[in-house]
């Protein structure tokens, strides 16, 4: 799916910025580059160290893994990936619905599950002050904007679980930022051929109004939809466009 490819590009840029991995961002190269599990376990330990530095309660333990001469698809590679998955469950508390299995990565059986899990791991790390992918940074900006907006009298704000949503004490609410390198211009997208088209009007940086509906938040050609993301090309047609 197009939005999975966009997320893979963002995650590749993020991991390359953190660890200078040289991961390719397109096609099968991203998951192939992670198939040994070494980069994943390396990141697990980085998140654990960040938690210790802030005296956060979780994750409390890092992982032991084989880092050298690991062949993709080998027993050691599978063990590294399984170790990372176990850490996500036990130490980071990633919900089961966002988890993936070893074969999903090693054999590329379900890349969507891998991508969604890595995004959630990135969110948890960002709350501890680690660099976050641009999509996660944008989610944080939206959350800050929503918190700064006074709730309507008859629509009080819904409380959040502080252990899940709030940054750890001492962690920057903004954290380090990635510099956008491939933000696509709206005029680069293929034009809509519908006879009745909805106008897309820029409201502010990263926010556009589609037709007469509430503003949509955009980042790198992706649209924030509820708790997830959709591609800009797909969003108008499925949500608003009569065609």
PDB file of C-alpha atoms in Angstrom:
ATOM      1  CA  UNK A   1       0.000   0.000   0.000  1.00  0.00           C
ATOM      2  CA  UNK A   2       1.142   3.519  -0.736  1.00  0.00           C
ATOM      3  CA  UNK A   3       1.022   4.717   2.860  1.00  0.00           C
ATOM      4  CA  UNK A   4       3.152   1.765   4.011  1.00  0.00           C
ATOM      5  CA  UNK A   5       5.794   2.764   1.454  1.00  0.00           C
ATOM      6  CA  UNK A   6       5.680   6.356   2.722  1.00  0.00           C
ATOM      7  CA  UNK A   7       6.122   5.163   6.303  1.00  0.00           C
ATOM      8  CA  UNK A   8       9.038   2.927   5.290  1.00  0.00           C
ATOM      9  CA  UNK A   9      10.758   5.939   3.727  1.00  0.00           C
ATOM     10  CA  UNK A  10      10.266   7.957   6.906  1.00  0.00           C
ATOM     11  CA  UNK A  11      11.490   5.127   9.139  1.00  0.00           C
ATOM     12  CA  UNK A  12      14.546   4.523   6.948  1.00  0.00           C
ATOM     13  CA  UNK A  13      15.474   8.213   7.106  1.00  0.00           C
ATOM     14  CA  UNK A  14      15.012   8.141  10.893  1.00  0.00           C
ATOM     15  CA  UNK A  15      17.127   5.019  11.542  1.00  0.00           C
ATOM     16  CA  UNK A  16      19.824   6.255   9.162  1.00  0.00           C
ATOM     17  CA  UNK A  17      19.956   9.543  11.069  1.00  0.00           C
ATOM     18  CA  UNK A  18      20.284   7.691  14.379  1.00  0.00           C
ATOM     19  CA  UNK A  19      22.760   4.973  13.457  1.00  0.00           C
ATOM     20  CA  UNK A  20      24.190   5.793   9.996  1.00  0.00           C
ATOM     21  CA  UNK A  21      22.926   2.455   8.674  1.00  0.00           C
ATOM     22  CA  UNK A  22      22.609   3.372   5.006  1.00  0.00           C
ATOM     23  CA  UNK A  23      19.210   1.691   4.786  1.00  0.00           C
ATOM     24  CA  UNK A  24      17.504   2.103   1.398  1.00  0.00           C
ATOM     25  CA  UNK A  25      14.116   3.757   1.702  1.00  0.00           C
ATOM     26  CA  UNK A  26      12.290   2.215  -1.228  1.00  0.00           C
ATOM     27  CA  UNK A  27      11.005  -1.197  -2.184  1.00  0.00           C
ATOM     28  CA  UNK A  28      12.131  -4.271  -0.267  1.00  0.00           C
ATOM     29  CA  UNK A  29      15.478  -2.815   0.744  1.00  0.00           C
ATOM     30  CA  UNK A  30      14.315  -1.275   4.015  1.00  0.00           C
ATOM     31  CA  UNK A  31      13.031  -4.502   5.564  1.00  0.00           C
ATOM     32  CA  UNK A  32      15.920  -6.482   4.077  1.00  0.00           C
ATOM     33  CA  UNK A  33      18.308  -4.129   5.857  1.00  0.00           C
ATOM     34  CA  UNK A  34      16.603  -4.842   9.181  1.00  0.00           C
ATOM     35  CA  UNK A  35      16.312  -8.607   8.698  1.00  0.00           C
ATOM     36  CA  UNK A  36      19.388  -9.447  10.805  1.00  0.00           C
ATOM     37  CA  UNK A  37      17.737  -7.793  13.809  1.00  0.00           C
ATOM     38  CA  UNK A  38      20.952  -6.059  14.861  1.00  0.00           C
ATOM     39  CA  UNK A  39      19.722  -2.506  14.210  1.00  0.00           C
ATOM     40  CA  UNK A  40      16.458  -3.238  16.015  1.00  0.00           C
ATOM     41  CA  UNK A  41      18.242  -4.582  19.097  1.00  0.00           C
ATOM     42  CA  UNK A  42      20.668  -1.658  18.978  1.00  0.00           C
ATOM     43  CA  UNK A  43      17.712   0.712  19.078  1.00  0.00           C
ATOM     44  CA  UNK A  44      16.091  -1.252  21.912  1.00  0.00           C
ATOM     45  CA  UNK A  45      19.205  -0.665  24.015  1.00  0.00           C
ATOM     46  CA  UNK A  46      19.290   3.025  23.046  1.00  0.00           C
ATOM     47  CA  UNK A  47      15.689   3.449  24.241  1.00  0.00           C
ATOM     48  CA  UNK A  48      16.523   1.613  27.473  1.00  0.00           C
ATOM     49  CA  UNK A  49      19.519   3.881  28.102  1.00  0.00           C
ATOM     50  CA  UNK A  50      17.346   6.950  27.516  1.00  0.00           C
ATOM     51  CA  UNK A  51      14.824   5.630  30.040  1.00  0.00           C
ATOM     52  CA  UNK A  52      17.560   5.047  32.625  1.00  0.00           C
ATOM     53  CA  UNK A  53      18.930   8.543  32.109  1.00  0.00           C
ATOM     54  CA  UNK A  54      15.501   9.963  32.926  1.00  0.00           C
ATOM     55  CA  UNK A  55      14.750   7.441  35.688  1.00  0.00           C
ATOM     56  CA  UNK A  56      11.696   6.299  33.738  1.00  0.00           C
ATOM     57  CA  UNK A  57      10.023   3.090  34.874  1.00  0.00           C
ATOM     58  CA  UNK A  58      10.081   1.405  31.484  1.00  0.00           C
ATOM     59  CA  UNK A  59      11.825  -0.041  29.644  1.00  0.00           C
ATOM     60  CA  UNK A  60      13.912  -1.320  32.557  1.00  0.00           C
ATOM     61  CA  UNK A  61      16.029  -3.860  30.679  1.00  0.00           C
ATOM     62  CA  UNK A  62      17.864  -3.837  27.395  1.00  0.00           C
ATOM     63  CA  UNK A  63      18.672  -6.850  25.232  1.00  0.00           C
ATOM     64  CA  UNK A  64      21.674  -9.071  24.570  1.00  0.00           C
ATOM     65  CA  UNK A  65      22.130  -9.887  20.902  1.00  0.00           C
ATOM     66  CA  UNK A  66      24.619 -11.013  18.275  1.00  0.00           C
ATOM     67  CA  UNK A  67      25.882  -7.944  16.418  1.00  0.00           C
ATOM     68  CA  UNK A  68      28.608  -9.263  14.101  1.00  0.00           C
ATOM     69  CA  UNK A  69      28.641 -11.584  11.088  1.00  0.00           C
ATOM     70  CA  UNK A  70      24.884 -12.135  11.147  1.00  0.00           C
ATOM     71  CA  UNK A  71      23.454 -13.449   7.876  1.00  0.00           C
ATOM     72  CA  UNK A  72      19.849 -12.530   7.006  1.00  0.00           C
ATOM     73  CA  UNK A  73      17.567 -15.523   7.419  1.00  0.00           C
ATOM     74  CA  UNK A  74      20.013 -17.360   9.681  1.00  0.00           C
ATOM     75  CA  UNK A  75      19.140 -18.747  13.099  1.00  0.00           C
ATOM     76  CA  UNK A  76      21.044 -15.893  14.753  1.00  0.00           C
ATOM     77  CA  UNK A  77      19.137 -13.301  12.709  1.00  0.00           C
ATOM     78  CA  UNK A  78      15.811 -14.858  13.666  1.00  0.00           C
ATOM     79  CA  UNK A  79      16.906 -14.944  17.300  1.00  0.00           C
ATOM     80  CA  UNK A  80      17.836 -11.241  17.184  1.00  0.00           C
ATOM     81  CA  UNK A  81      14.457 -10.330  15.698  1.00  0.00           C
ATOM     82  CA  UNK A  82      12.627 -12.507  18.240  1.00  0.00           C
ATOM     83  CA  UNK A  83      14.619 -10.836  21.028  1.00  0.00           C
ATOM     84  CA  UNK A  84      13.535  -7.397  19.821  1.00  0.00           C
ATOM     85  CA  UNK A  85       9.903  -8.515  19.588  1.00  0.00           C
ATOM     86  CA  UNK A  86      10.040  -9.883  23.140  1.00  0.00           C
ATOM     87  CA  UNK A  87      11.515  -6.588  24.356  1.00  0.00           C
ATOM     88  CA  UNK A  88       8.732  -4.614  22.677  1.00  0.00           C
ATOM     89  CA  UNK A  89       6.118  -6.722  24.445  1.00  0.00           C
ATOM     90  CA  UNK A  90       7.664  -7.128  27.887  1.00  0.00           C
ATOM     91  CA  UNK A  91       9.649  -3.929  28.374  1.00  0.00           C
ATOM     92  CA  UNK A  92       8.027  -1.306  26.176  1.00  0.00           C
ATOM     93  CA  UNK A  93       4.444  -2.532  26.493  1.00  0.00           C
ATOM     94  CA  UNK A  94       3.612  -2.215  22.797  1.00  0.00           C
ATOM     95  CA  UNK A  95      -0.031  -3.309  22.303  1.00  0.00           C
ATOM     96  CA  UNK A  96      -0.458  -6.708  20.709  1.00  0.00           C
ATOM     97  CA  UNK A  97      -2.421  -5.213  17.819  1.00  0.00           C
ATOM     98  CA  UNK A  98       0.746  -3.332  16.795  1.00  0.00           C
ATOM     99  CA  UNK A  99       3.132  -6.272  17.130  1.00  0.00           C
ATOM    100  CA  UNK A 100       4.659  -8.395  14.379  1.00  0.00           C
ATOM    101  CA  UNK A 101       6.075 -11.907  14.236  1.00  0.00           C
ATOM    102  CA  UNK A 102       9.617 -12.962  13.348  1.00  0.00           C
ATOM    103  CA  UNK A 103       8.602 -14.283   9.932  1.00  0.00           C
ATOM    104  CA  UNK A 104       6.887 -10.988   9.091  1.00  0.00           C
ATOM    105  CA  UNK A 105      10.305  -9.341   8.942  1.00  0.00           C
ATOM    106  CA  UNK A 106      12.692 -12.175   8.088  1.00  0.00           C
ATOM    107  CA  UNK A 107      10.553 -13.450   5.200  1.00  0.00           C
ATOM    108  CA  UNK A 108       8.755 -10.135   4.571  1.00  0.00           C
ATOM    109  CA  UNK A 109       5.363 -11.761   5.130  1.00  0.00           C
ATOM    110  CA  UNK A 110       3.652  -8.725   6.658  1.00  0.00           C
ATOM    111  CA  UNK A 111       5.575  -5.483   6.204  1.00  0.00           C
ATOM    112  CA  UNK A 112       2.636  -3.392   7.411  1.00  0.00           C
ATOM    113  CA  UNK A 113       2.803  -4.984  10.878  1.00  0.00           C
ATOM    114  CA  UNK A 114       6.552  -4.358  11.043  1.00  0.00           C
ATOM    115  CA  UNK A 115       6.147  -0.710  10.052  1.00  0.00           C
ATOM    116  CA  UNK A 116       3.327  -0.036  12.530  1.00  0.00           C
ATOM    117  CA  UNK A 117       5.322  -1.611  15.354  1.00  0.00           C
ATOM    118  CA  UNK A 118       8.419   0.448  14.550  1.00  0.00           C
ATOM    119  CA  UNK A 119       6.360   3.641  14.494  1.00  0.00           C
ATOM    120  CA  UNK A 120       5.013   2.823  17.954  1.00  0.00           C
ATOM    121  CA  UNK A 121       8.533   2.085  19.216  1.00  0.00           C
ATOM    122  CA  UNK A 122       9.585   5.455  17.785  1.00  0.00           C
ATOM    123  CA  UNK A 123       6.723   7.178  19.636  1.00  0.00           C
ATOM    124  CA  UNK A 124       7.782   5.619  22.939  1.00  0.00           C
ATOM    125  CA  UNK A 125      11.402   6.608  22.352  1.00  0.00           C
ATOM    126  CA  UNK A 126      10.411  10.163  21.454  1.00  0.00           C
ATOM    127  CA  UNK A 127       8.726  10.524  24.857  1.00  0.00           C
ATOM    128  CA  UNK A 128      12.127   9.759  26.359  1.00  0.00           C
ATOM    129  CA  UNK A 129      13.826  12.474  24.314  1.00  0.00           C
ATOM    130  CA  UNK A 130      15.125  10.399  21.388  1.00  0.00           C
ATOM    131  CA  UNK A 131      14.985  11.556  17.797  1.00  0.00           C
ATOM    132  CA  UNK A 132      11.639  10.692  16.188  1.00  0.00           C
ATOM    133  CA  UNK A 133      10.593  10.112  12.565  1.00  0.00           C
ATOM    134  CA  UNK A 134       8.956  13.100  10.905  1.00  0.00           C
ATOM    135  CA  UNK A 135       5.498  11.518  11.072  1.00  0.00           C
ATOM    136  CA  UNK A 136       5.854  11.082  14.834  1.00  0.00           C
ATOM    137  CA  UNK A 137       7.145  14.650  15.185  1.00  0.00           C
ATOM    138  CA  UNK A 138       4.079  15.835  13.323  1.00  0.00           C
ATOM    139  CA  UNK A 139       1.806  13.775  15.586  1.00  0.00           C
ATOM    140  CA  UNK A 140       3.407  15.490  18.579  1.00  0.00           C
ATOM    141  CA  UNK A 141       2.793  18.905  17.036  1.00  0.00           C
ATOM    142  CA  UNK A 142      -0.866  18.039  16.456  1.00  0.00           C
ATOM    143  CA  UNK A 143      -1.215  16.856  20.070  1.00  0.00           C
ATOM    144  CA  UNK A 144       0.336  20.088  21.370  1.00  0.00           C
ATOM    145  CA  UNK A 145      -2.006  22.085  19.171  1.00  0.00           C
ATOM    146  CA  UNK A 146      -5.037  20.164  20.441  1.00  0.00           C
ATOM    147  CA  UNK A 147      -3.971  20.583  24.072  1.00  0.00           C
ATOM    148  CA  UNK A 148      -3.556  24.321  23.514  1.00  0.00           C
ATOM    149  CA  UNK A 149      -7.076  24.602  22.069  1.00  0.00           C
ATOM    150  CA  UNK A 150      -9.688  25.245  24.800  1.00  0.00           C
ATOM    151  CA  UNK A 151     -12.348  22.487  24.827  1.00  0.00           C
ATOM    152  CA  UNK A 152     -15.912  23.387  23.904  1.00  0.00           C
ATOM    153  CA  UNK A 153     -18.195  23.883  26.964  1.00  0.00           C
ATOM    154  CA  UNK A 154     -20.202  20.748  26.189  1.00  0.00           C
ATOM    155  CA  UNK A 155     -17.229  18.743  24.928  1.00  0.00           C
ATOM    156  CA  UNK A 156     -14.597  18.465  27.680  1.00  0.00           C
ATOM    157  CA  UNK A 157     -11.216  17.102  26.778  1.00  0.00           C
ATOM    158  CA  UNK A 158     -10.819  13.387  27.263  1.00  0.00           C
ATOM    159  CA  UNK A 159      -8.021  12.467  29.671  1.00  0.00           C
ATOM    160  CA  UNK A 160      -5.037  10.440  28.538  1.00  0.00           C
ATOM    161  CA  UNK A 161      -3.082   7.758  30.329  1.00  0.00           C
ATOM    162  CA  UNK A 162       0.023   9.699  31.425  1.00  0.00           C
ATOM    163  CA  UNK A 163       2.209   6.589  31.221  1.00  0.00           C
ATOM    164  CA  UNK A 164       1.237   6.131  27.581  1.00  0.00           C
ATOM    165  CA  UNK A 165       0.956   9.677  26.251  1.00  0.00           C
ATOM    166  CA  UNK A 166       3.049  12.038  28.361  1.00  0.00           C
ATOM    167  CA  UNK A 167       6.811  12.430  27.999  1.00  0.00           C
ATOM    168  CA  UNK A 168       8.901  11.134  30.898  1.00  0.00           C
ATOM    169  CA  UNK A 169       9.940  13.684  33.500  1.00  0.00           C
ATOM    170  CA  UNK A 170      12.978  15.537  32.236  1.00  0.00           C
ATOM    171  CA  UNK A 171      12.371  14.660  28.603  1.00  0.00           C
ATOM    172  CA  UNK A 172      11.947  17.520  26.179  1.00  0.00           C
ATOM    173  CA  UNK A 173       8.419  17.833  24.847  1.00  0.00           C
ATOM    174  CA  UNK A 174       9.872  18.714  21.482  1.00  0.00           C
ATOM    175  CA  UNK A 175      13.038  16.626  21.375  1.00  0.00           C
ATOM    176  CA  UNK A 176      15.531  16.520  18.508  1.00  0.00           C
ATOM    177  CA  UNK A 177      14.038  17.070  15.079  1.00  0.00           C
ATOM    178  CA  UNK A 178      14.729  15.641  11.666  1.00  0.00           C
ATOM    179  CA  UNK A 179      15.136  18.016   8.756  1.00  0.00           C
ATOM    180  CA  UNK A 180      12.564  17.282   6.037  1.00  0.00           C
ATOM    181  CA  UNK A 181      14.420  16.229   2.897  1.00  0.00           C
ATOM    182  CA  UNK A 182      11.655  15.014   0.631  1.00  0.00           C
ATOM    183  CA  UNK A 183       8.524  16.977   1.423  1.00  0.00           C
ATOM    184  CA  UNK A 184       6.413  16.855  -1.695  1.00  0.00           C
ATOM    185  CA  UNK A 185       4.663  19.911  -3.034  1.00  0.00           C
ATOM    186  CA  UNK A 186       0.930  19.671  -3.471  1.00  0.00           C
ATOM    187  CA  UNK A 187       1.240  20.585  -7.149  1.00  0.00           C
ATOM    188  CA  UNK A 188       3.440  17.524  -7.713  1.00  0.00           C
ATOM    189  CA  UNK A 189       0.467  15.244  -7.100  1.00  0.00           C
ATOM    190  CA  UNK A 190      -1.565  14.012 -10.083  1.00  0.00           C
ATOM    191  CA  UNK A 191      -4.509  16.339 -10.735  1.00  0.00           C
ATOM    192  CA  UNK A 192      -8.021  15.211  -9.859  1.00  0.00           C
ATOM    193  CA  UNK A 193     -10.154  14.601 -12.950  1.00  0.00           C
ATOM    194  CA  UNK A 194     -13.523  14.730 -11.167  1.00  0.00           C
ATOM    195  CA  UNK A 195     -16.109  17.091 -12.693  1.00  0.00           C
ATOM    196  CA  UNK A 196     -16.886  18.452  -9.216  1.00  0.00           C
ATOM    197  CA  UNK A 197     -13.663  18.988  -7.324  1.00  0.00           C
ATOM    198  CA  UNK A 198     -13.149  19.944  -3.683  1.00  0.00           C
ATOM    199  CA  UNK A 199     -10.762  22.879  -3.232  1.00  0.00           C
ATOM    200  CA  UNK A 200      -7.736  22.340  -0.982  1.00  0.00           C
ATOM    201  CA  UNK A 201      -6.875  25.558   0.839  1.00  0.00           C
ATOM    202  CA  UNK A 202      -3.799  26.048   3.012  1.00  0.00           C
ATOM    203  CA  UNK A 203      -4.829  27.167   6.504  1.00  0.00           C
ATOM    204  CA  UNK A 204      -1.377  27.163   8.121  1.00  0.00           C
ATOM    205  CA  UNK A 205       1.912  25.280   7.887  1.00  0.00           C
ATOM    206  CA  UNK A 206       1.063  21.604   7.469  1.00  0.00           C
ATOM    207  CA  UNK A 207      -2.701  22.174   7.671  1.00  0.00           C
ATOM    208  CA  UNK A 208      -5.124  22.296   4.730  1.00  0.00           C
ATOM    209  CA  UNK A 209      -8.902  22.577   4.440  1.00  0.00           C
ATOM    210  CA  UNK A 210     -10.427  20.092   1.981  1.00  0.00           C
ATOM    211  CA  UNK A 211     -13.714  21.451   0.689  1.00  0.00           C
ATOM    212  CA  UNK A 212     -15.802  22.752   3.568  1.00  0.00           C
ATOM    213  CA  UNK A 213     -14.570  20.165   6.034  1.00  0.00           C
ATOM    214  CA  UNK A 214     -12.327  20.575   9.067  1.00  0.00           C
ATOM    215  CA  UNK A 215      -8.631  21.177   8.373  1.00  0.00           C
ATOM    216  CA  UNK A 216      -6.498  18.135   7.590  1.00  0.00           C
ATOM    217  CA  UNK A 217      -2.926  17.855   8.877  1.00  0.00           C
ATOM    218  CA  UNK A 218      -0.356  16.964   6.219  1.00  0.00           C
ATOM    219  CA  UNK A 219       3.230  15.735   6.499  1.00  0.00           C
ATOM    220  CA  UNK A 220       5.397  14.428   3.641  1.00  0.00           C
ATOM    221  CA  UNK A 221       2.400  13.672   1.458  1.00  0.00           C
ATOM    222  CA  UNK A 222       0.588  11.926   4.337  1.00  0.00           C
ATOM    223  CA  UNK A 223      -2.689  12.993   5.974  1.00  0.00           C
ATOM    224  CA  UNK A 224      -3.431  12.516   9.663  1.00  0.00           C
ATOM    225  CA  UNK A 225      -6.717  10.558   9.866  1.00  0.00           C
ATOM    226  CA  UNK A 226      -7.904   9.811  13.396  1.00  0.00           C
ATOM    227  CA  UNK A 227      -5.091   7.899  15.074  1.00  0.00           C
ATOM    228  CA  UNK A 228      -3.416   6.868  11.823  1.00  0.00           C
ATOM    229  CA  UNK A 229      -2.189   8.141   8.476  1.00  0.00           C
ATOM    230  CA  UNK A 230      -3.384   8.026   4.872  1.00  0.00           C
ATOM    231  CA  UNK A 231      -1.757   9.172   1.637  1.00  0.00           C
ATOM    232  CA  UNK A 232      -2.740  12.573   0.314  1.00  0.00           C
ATOM    233  CA  UNK A 233      -3.575  11.014  -3.054  1.00  0.00           C
ATOM    234  CA  UNK A 234      -5.980   8.573  -1.394  1.00  0.00           C
ATOM    235  CA  UNK A 235      -7.506  10.824   1.266  1.00  0.00           C
ATOM    236  CA  UNK A 236      -9.664  13.252  -0.775  1.00  0.00           C
ATOM    237  CA  UNK A 237     -11.164  10.478  -2.879  1.00  0.00           C
ATOM    238  CA  UNK A 238     -12.106   8.237   0.023  1.00  0.00           C
ATOM    239  CA  UNK A 239     -13.183  10.902   2.497  1.00  0.00           C
ATOM    240  CA  UNK A 240     -14.691  13.769   0.545  1.00  0.00           C
ATOM    241  CA  UNK A 241     -14.577  13.433  -3.228  1.00  0.00           C
ATOM    242  CA  UNK A 242     -17.897  12.389  -4.825  1.00  0.00           C
ATOM    243  CA  UNK A 243     -16.100  10.174  -7.350  1.00  0.00           C
TER     244      UNK A 243
END
